[in-house]
Coordinates of C-alpha atoms and ligand atoms in Angstrom, one line a residue:
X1 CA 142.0 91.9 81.5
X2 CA 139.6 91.4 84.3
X3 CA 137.3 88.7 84.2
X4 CA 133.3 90.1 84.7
X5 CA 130.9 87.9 86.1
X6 CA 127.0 87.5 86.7
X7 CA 126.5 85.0 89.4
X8 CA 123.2 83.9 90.4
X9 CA 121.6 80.0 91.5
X10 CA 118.4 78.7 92.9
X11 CA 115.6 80.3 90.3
X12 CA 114.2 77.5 90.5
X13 CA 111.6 77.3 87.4
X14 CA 108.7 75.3 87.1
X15 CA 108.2 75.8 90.7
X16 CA 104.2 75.6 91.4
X17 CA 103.3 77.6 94.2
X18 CA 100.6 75.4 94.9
X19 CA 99.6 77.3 98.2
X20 CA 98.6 80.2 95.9
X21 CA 95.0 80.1 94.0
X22 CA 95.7 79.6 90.6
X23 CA 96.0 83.2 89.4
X24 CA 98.6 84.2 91.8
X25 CA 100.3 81.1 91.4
X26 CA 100.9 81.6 87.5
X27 CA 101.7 85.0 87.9
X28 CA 105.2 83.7 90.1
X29 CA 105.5 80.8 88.1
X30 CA 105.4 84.0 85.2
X31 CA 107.7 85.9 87.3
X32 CA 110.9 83.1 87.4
X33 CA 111.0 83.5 83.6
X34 CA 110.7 87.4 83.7
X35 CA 113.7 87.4 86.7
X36 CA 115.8 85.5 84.1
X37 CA 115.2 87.6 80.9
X38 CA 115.8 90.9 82.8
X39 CA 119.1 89.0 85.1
X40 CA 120.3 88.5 81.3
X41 CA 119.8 91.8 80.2
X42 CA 121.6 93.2 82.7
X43 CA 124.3 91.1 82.8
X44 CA 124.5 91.8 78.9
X45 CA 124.5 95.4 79.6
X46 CA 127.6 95.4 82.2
X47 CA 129.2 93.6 79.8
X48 CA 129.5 90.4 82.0
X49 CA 131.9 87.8 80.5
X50 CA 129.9 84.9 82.1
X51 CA 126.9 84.4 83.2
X52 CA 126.7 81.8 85.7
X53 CA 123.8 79.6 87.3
X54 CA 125.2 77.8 90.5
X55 CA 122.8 75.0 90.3
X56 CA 119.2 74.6 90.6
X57 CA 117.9 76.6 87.3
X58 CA 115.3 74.0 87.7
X59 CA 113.1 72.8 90.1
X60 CA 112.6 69.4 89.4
X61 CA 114.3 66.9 87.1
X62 CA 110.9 66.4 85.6
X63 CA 109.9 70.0 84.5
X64 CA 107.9 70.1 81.3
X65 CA 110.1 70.1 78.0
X66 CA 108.5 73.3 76.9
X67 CA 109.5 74.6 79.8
X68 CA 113.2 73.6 79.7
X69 CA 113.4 74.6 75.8
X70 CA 111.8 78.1 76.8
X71 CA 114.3 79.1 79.6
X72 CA 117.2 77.6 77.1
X73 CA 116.0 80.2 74.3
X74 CA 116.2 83.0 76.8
X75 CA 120.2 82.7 77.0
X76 CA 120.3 83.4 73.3
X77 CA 120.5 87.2 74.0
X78 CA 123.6 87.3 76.1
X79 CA 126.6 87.3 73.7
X80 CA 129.3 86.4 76.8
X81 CA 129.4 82.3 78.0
X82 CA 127.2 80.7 80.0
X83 CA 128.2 78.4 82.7
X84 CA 124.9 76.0 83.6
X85 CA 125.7 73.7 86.8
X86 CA 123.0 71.2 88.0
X87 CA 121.9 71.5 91.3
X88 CA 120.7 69.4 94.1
X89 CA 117.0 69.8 92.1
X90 CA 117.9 70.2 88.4
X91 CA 120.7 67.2 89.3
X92 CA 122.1 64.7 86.6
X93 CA 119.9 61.6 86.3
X94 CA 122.7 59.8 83.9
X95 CA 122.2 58.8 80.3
X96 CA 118.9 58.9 79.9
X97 CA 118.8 62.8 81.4
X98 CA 115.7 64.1 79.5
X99 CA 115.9 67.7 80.8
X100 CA 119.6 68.2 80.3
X101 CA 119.8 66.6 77.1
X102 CA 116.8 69.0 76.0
X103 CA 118.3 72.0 77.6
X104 CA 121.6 71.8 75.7
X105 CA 119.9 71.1 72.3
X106 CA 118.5 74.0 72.6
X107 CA 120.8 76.6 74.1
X108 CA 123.1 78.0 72.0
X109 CA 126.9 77.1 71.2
X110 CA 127.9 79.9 74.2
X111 CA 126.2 77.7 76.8
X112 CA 127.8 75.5 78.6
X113 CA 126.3 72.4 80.7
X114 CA 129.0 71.9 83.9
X115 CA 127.5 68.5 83.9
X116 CA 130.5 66.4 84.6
X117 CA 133.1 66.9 87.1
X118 CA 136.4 67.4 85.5
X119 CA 138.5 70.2 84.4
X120 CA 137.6 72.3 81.3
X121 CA 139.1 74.9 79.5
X122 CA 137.1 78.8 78.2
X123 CA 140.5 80.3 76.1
X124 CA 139.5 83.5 74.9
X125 CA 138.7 84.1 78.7
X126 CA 142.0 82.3 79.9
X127 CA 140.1 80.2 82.5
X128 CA 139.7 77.1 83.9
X129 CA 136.8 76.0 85.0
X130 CA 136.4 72.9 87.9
X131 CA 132.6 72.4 88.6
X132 CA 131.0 70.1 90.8
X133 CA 127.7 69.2 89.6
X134 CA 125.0 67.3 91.6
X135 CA 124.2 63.7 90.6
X136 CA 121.2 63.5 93.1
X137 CA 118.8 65.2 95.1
X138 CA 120.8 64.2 98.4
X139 CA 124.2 63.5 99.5
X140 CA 126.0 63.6 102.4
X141 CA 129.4 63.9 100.4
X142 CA 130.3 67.3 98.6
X143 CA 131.0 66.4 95.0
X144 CA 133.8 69.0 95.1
X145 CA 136.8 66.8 96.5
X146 CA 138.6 66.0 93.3
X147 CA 139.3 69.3 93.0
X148 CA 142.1 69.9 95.4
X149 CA 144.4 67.1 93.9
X150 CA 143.1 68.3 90.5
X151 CA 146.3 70.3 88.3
X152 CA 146.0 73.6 87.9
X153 CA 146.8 74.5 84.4
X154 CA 149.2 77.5 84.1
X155 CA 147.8 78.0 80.8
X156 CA 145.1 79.8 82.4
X157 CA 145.1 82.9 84.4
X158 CA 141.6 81.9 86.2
X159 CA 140.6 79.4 87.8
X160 CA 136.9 79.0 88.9
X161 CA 135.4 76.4 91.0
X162 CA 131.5 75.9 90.7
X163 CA 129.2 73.9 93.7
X164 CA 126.2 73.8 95.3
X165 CA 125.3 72.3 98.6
X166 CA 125.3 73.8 102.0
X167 CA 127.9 75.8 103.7
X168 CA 129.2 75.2 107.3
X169 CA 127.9 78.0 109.4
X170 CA 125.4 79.5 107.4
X171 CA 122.2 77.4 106.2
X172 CA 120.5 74.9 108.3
X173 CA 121.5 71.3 107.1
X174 CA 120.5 69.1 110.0
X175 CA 120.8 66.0 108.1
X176 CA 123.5 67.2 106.6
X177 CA 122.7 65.6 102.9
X178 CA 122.2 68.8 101.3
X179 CA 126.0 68.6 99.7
X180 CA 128.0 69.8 103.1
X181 CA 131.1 72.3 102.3
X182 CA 133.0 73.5 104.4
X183 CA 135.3 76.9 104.2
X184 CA 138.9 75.4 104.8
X185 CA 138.5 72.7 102.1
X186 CA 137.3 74.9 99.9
X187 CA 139.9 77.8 100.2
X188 CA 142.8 75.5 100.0
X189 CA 141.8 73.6 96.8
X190 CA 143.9 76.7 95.3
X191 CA 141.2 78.3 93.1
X192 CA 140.5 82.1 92.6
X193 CA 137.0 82.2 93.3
X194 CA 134.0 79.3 94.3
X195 CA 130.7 80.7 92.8
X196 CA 128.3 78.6 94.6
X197 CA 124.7 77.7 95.2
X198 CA 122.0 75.9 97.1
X199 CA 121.5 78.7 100.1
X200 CA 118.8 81.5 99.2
X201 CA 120.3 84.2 101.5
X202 CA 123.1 85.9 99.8
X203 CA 126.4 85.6 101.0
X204 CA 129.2 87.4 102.4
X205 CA 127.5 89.9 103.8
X206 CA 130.0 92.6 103.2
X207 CA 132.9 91.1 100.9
X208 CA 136.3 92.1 101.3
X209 CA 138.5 92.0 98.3
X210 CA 139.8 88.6 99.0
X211 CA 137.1 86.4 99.7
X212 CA 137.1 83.5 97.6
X213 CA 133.5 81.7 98.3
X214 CA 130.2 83.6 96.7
X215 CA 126.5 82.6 97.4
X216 CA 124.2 84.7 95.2
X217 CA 120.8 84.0 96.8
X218 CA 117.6 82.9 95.3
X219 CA 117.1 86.2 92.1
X220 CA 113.0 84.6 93.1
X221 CA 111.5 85.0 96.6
X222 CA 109.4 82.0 96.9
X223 CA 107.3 82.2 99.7
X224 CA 106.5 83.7 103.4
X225 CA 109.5 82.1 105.1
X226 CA 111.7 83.9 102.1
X227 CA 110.9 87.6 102.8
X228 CA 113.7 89.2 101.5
X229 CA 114.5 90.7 98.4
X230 CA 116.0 88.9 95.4
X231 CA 119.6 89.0 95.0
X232 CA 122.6 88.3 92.5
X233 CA 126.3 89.1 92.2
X234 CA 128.1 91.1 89.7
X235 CA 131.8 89.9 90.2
X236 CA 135.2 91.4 88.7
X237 CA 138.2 89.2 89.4
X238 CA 141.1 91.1 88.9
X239 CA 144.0 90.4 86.9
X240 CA 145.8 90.6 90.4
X241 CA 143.3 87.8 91.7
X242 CA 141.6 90.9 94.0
X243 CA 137.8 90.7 93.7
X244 CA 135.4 93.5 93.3
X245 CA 131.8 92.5 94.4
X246 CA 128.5 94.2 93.6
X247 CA 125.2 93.3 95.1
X248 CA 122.6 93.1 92.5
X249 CA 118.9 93.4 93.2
X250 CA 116.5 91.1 91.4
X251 CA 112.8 89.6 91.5
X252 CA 109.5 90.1 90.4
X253 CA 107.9 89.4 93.3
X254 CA 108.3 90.2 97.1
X255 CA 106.8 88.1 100.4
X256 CA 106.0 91.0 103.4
X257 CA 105.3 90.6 106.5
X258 CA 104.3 94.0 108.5
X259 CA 102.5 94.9 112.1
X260 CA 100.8 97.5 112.7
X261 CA 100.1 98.7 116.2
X262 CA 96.9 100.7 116.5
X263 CA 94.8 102.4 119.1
X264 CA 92.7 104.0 116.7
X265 CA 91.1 104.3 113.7
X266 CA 93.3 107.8 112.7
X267 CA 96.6 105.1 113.7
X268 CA 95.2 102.9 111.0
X269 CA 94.4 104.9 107.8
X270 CA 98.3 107.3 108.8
X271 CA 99.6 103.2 108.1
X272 CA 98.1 102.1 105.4
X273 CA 98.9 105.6 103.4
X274 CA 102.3 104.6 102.3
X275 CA 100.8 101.0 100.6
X276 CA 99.2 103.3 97.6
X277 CA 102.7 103.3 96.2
X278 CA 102.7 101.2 93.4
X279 CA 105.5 99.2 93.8
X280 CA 103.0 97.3 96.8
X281 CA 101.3 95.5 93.5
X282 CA 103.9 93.0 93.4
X283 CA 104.0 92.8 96.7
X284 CA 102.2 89.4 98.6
X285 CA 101.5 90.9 101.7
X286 CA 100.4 89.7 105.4
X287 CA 99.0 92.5 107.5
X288 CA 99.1 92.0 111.1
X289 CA 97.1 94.5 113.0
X290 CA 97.1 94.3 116.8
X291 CA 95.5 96.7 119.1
X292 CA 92.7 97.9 121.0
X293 CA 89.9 100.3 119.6
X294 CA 86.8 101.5 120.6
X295 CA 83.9 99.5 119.6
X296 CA 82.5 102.0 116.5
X297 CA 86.1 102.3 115.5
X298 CA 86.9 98.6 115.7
X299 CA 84.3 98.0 113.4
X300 CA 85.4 100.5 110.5
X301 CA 88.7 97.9 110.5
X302 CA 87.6 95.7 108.2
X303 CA 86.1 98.2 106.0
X304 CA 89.2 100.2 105.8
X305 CA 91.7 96.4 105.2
X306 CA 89.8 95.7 102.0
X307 CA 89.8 98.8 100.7
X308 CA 93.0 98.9 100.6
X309 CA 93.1 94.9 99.5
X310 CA 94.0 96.1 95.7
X311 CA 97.2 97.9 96.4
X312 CA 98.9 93.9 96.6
X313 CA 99.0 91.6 94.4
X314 CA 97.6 89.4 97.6
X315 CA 96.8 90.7 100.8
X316 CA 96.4 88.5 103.7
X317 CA 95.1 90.5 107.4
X318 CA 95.5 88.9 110.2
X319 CA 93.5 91.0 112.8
X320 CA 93.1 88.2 115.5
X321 CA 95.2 90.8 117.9
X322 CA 92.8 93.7 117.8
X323 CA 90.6 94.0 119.9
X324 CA 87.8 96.8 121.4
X325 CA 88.8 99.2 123.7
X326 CA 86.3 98.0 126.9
X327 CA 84.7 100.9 128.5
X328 CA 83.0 100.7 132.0
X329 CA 79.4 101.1 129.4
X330 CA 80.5 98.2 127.6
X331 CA 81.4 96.2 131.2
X332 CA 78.2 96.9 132.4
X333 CA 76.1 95.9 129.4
X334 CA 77.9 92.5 129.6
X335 CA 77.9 91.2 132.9
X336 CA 75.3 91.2 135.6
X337 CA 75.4 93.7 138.6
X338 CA 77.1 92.9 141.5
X339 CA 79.0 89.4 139.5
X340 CA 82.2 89.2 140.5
X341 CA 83.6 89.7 136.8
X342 CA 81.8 93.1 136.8
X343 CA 83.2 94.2 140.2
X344 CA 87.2 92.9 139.4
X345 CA 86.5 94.8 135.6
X346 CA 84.9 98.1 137.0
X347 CA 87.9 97.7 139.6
X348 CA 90.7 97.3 136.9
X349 CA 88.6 100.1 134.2
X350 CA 89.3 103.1 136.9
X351 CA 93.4 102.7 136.9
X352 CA 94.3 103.9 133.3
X353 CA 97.6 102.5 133.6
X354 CA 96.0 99.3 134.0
X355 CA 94.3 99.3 130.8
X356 CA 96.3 95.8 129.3
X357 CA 95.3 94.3 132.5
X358 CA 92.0 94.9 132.1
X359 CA 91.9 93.3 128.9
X360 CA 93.5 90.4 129.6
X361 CA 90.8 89.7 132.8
X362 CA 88.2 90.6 130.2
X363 CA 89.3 88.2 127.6
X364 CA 90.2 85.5 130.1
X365 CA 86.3 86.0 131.7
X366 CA 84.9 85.6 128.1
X367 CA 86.7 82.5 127.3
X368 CA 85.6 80.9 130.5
X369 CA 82.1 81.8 130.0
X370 CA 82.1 80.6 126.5
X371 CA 84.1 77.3 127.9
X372 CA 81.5 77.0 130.3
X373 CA 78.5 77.2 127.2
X374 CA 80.0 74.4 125.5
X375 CA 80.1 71.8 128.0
Ligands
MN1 MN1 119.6 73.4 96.1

């Protein structure tokens, strides 16, 4: 029988968003618990032998203990095992671990803390399970080195390694205390598959049928700098040790960053069209719009940017690279006859090719004459 598995990491909860006003930051905060529930479902509905969370369920070893009883309630539902491992974030604090000890009182009998680094055993699911759980925030050593010299049961026909840190080659870890791992270590320890966590980008990017080392991604965007899409696994390890890897879309909420290049007014209403679909009002967006547009165009912008401001959940517009379209009028109304900065403008207004050039001398003139005002 092959063994099905739901792997995500990194969710995260109790994260603030404290960047956010308050409203928008309890609406993600809201979100993390809605990822989990429908993660759950789904993994319930594929029939998923495990779930497992690579580390970092948590965002802090000091979340609040409604909070930790909450997210372990939600696990109820799923009727395979669940495989918990603490993360750089949600790490073991030792025997007076508050949020762990809270956690597993109140998860059910098919949830399983990885909270100490030795072997254990899941029979009905012939596996053997060899977790490396964090035991602080920072570390320059993997915790996952015990593992190789580890036996390997032949009692079971699986054999699952479970770590979170940092992966050679694919996450920045300049310090390198983020739980380094490298790939040759890893793969030789002689284990089926390493379901890991820490990085929020998923990883491999296209898996063949015998890699061995899984990062699921954050399921949770969290911010600007995290503008793709949430993402989990849906393994099958086959009984011939061949795995079969599905990419599973997740999230509440999405961070988007778009430009939009205009050079009129028309340019701006075609773009926004395709922000009425709904789907936009989970969307925190940042509109860029760069440009140049005749002066009774340019100033129908900001009209147009908040009508549309509803269609997000947030909308930032960042419109500091529009700018009006200067006729030889406009050139004229600005600067006195026969100035130098009206002559080298009127000069650069008659080439049409040399419309950005324009600009730039026009821009650059302002800013000296406005440099000039405040001294
Ligand atoms: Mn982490």
């Amino acid at each position: 029988m092959a063994l099905k598995i739901f792997h995500t990491a990194d969710l995260h909860l109790g994260l603030t968003h404290s960047k956010h006003p308050s409203e928008i930051a309890g609406k993600l905060a809201e979100g993390r618990f809605e990822t989990l529930a429908s993660m759950i479902a789904l993994a319930g509905e594929k029939r998923a032998d495990l779930f497992v969370m690579g580390g970092d369920l948590f965002d802090t070893t000091r979340v609040s203990k409604k909070l930790v009883i909450r997210a372990a309630g939600l696990f109820s539902s799923f009727e395979g095992q669940v495989l918990i491992l603490p993360g750089n974030h949600d790490y073991v604090t030792g025997e007076d671990d508050d949020l762990w000890k809270t956690f597993k009182e109140h998860a059910g009998d098919r949830v399983r803390v990885l909270d100490t680094p030795e072997v254990s055993f899941i029979e009905e699911l012939s596996l053997a399970l060899y977790p490396a759980p964090c035991r602080k925030r920072h570390s320059s050593e993997p915790v996952t080195g015990w593992i190789a010299s580890a036996p390997k049961s032949k009692d079971a026909r699986y054999h699952l390694g479970l770590a979170h840190g940092s992966f050679e080659g694919l996450s920045p870890d300049l310090a390198g205390d983020h739980f380094p791992m490298k790939k040759e270590p890893l793969l030789s320890a002689g284990l089926d598959l390493w379901l890991m966590g820490h990085i929020h980008l998923q990883f491999p990017k296209t898996p063949g049928a015998y890699d061995r080392i899984f990062y699921p991604g954050t399921p949770e965007p969290d911010g600007f700098d995290c503008r793709h899409e949430g993402t989990a696994w849906f393994l099958t390890l086959g009984e011939d040790k061949s795995i079969q890897a599905e990419r599973i879309s997740t999230g509440r909420y999405r961070f988007i960053r778009e430009e939009l290049a205009i050079n009129s007014l028309d340019e701006l209403r075609e773009g926004l069209k395709k922000y009425s679909d709904p789907s936009y009002q989970q969307v925190l967006m940042d509109l860029i719009v760069t440009g140049t547009l005749p002066r009774e165009q340019f100033d129908q912008v900001g009209p147009e940017l908040a009508r549309i401001a509803d269609s997000f959940m947030s909308l930032r517009t960042l419109t500091s690279g529009l700018e009006i379209r200067l006729t030889p009028d406009e050139i004229r109304k600005e600067f006195p006859e026969g100035s130098f900065a009206l002559r080298l403008l009127n000069l650069l207004s008659e080439k049409e090719q040399d419309h950005e050039a324009l600009q730039i001398a026009y821009q650059t003139i302002r800013s000296l004459k406005t440099g000039g005002a405040k001294s």
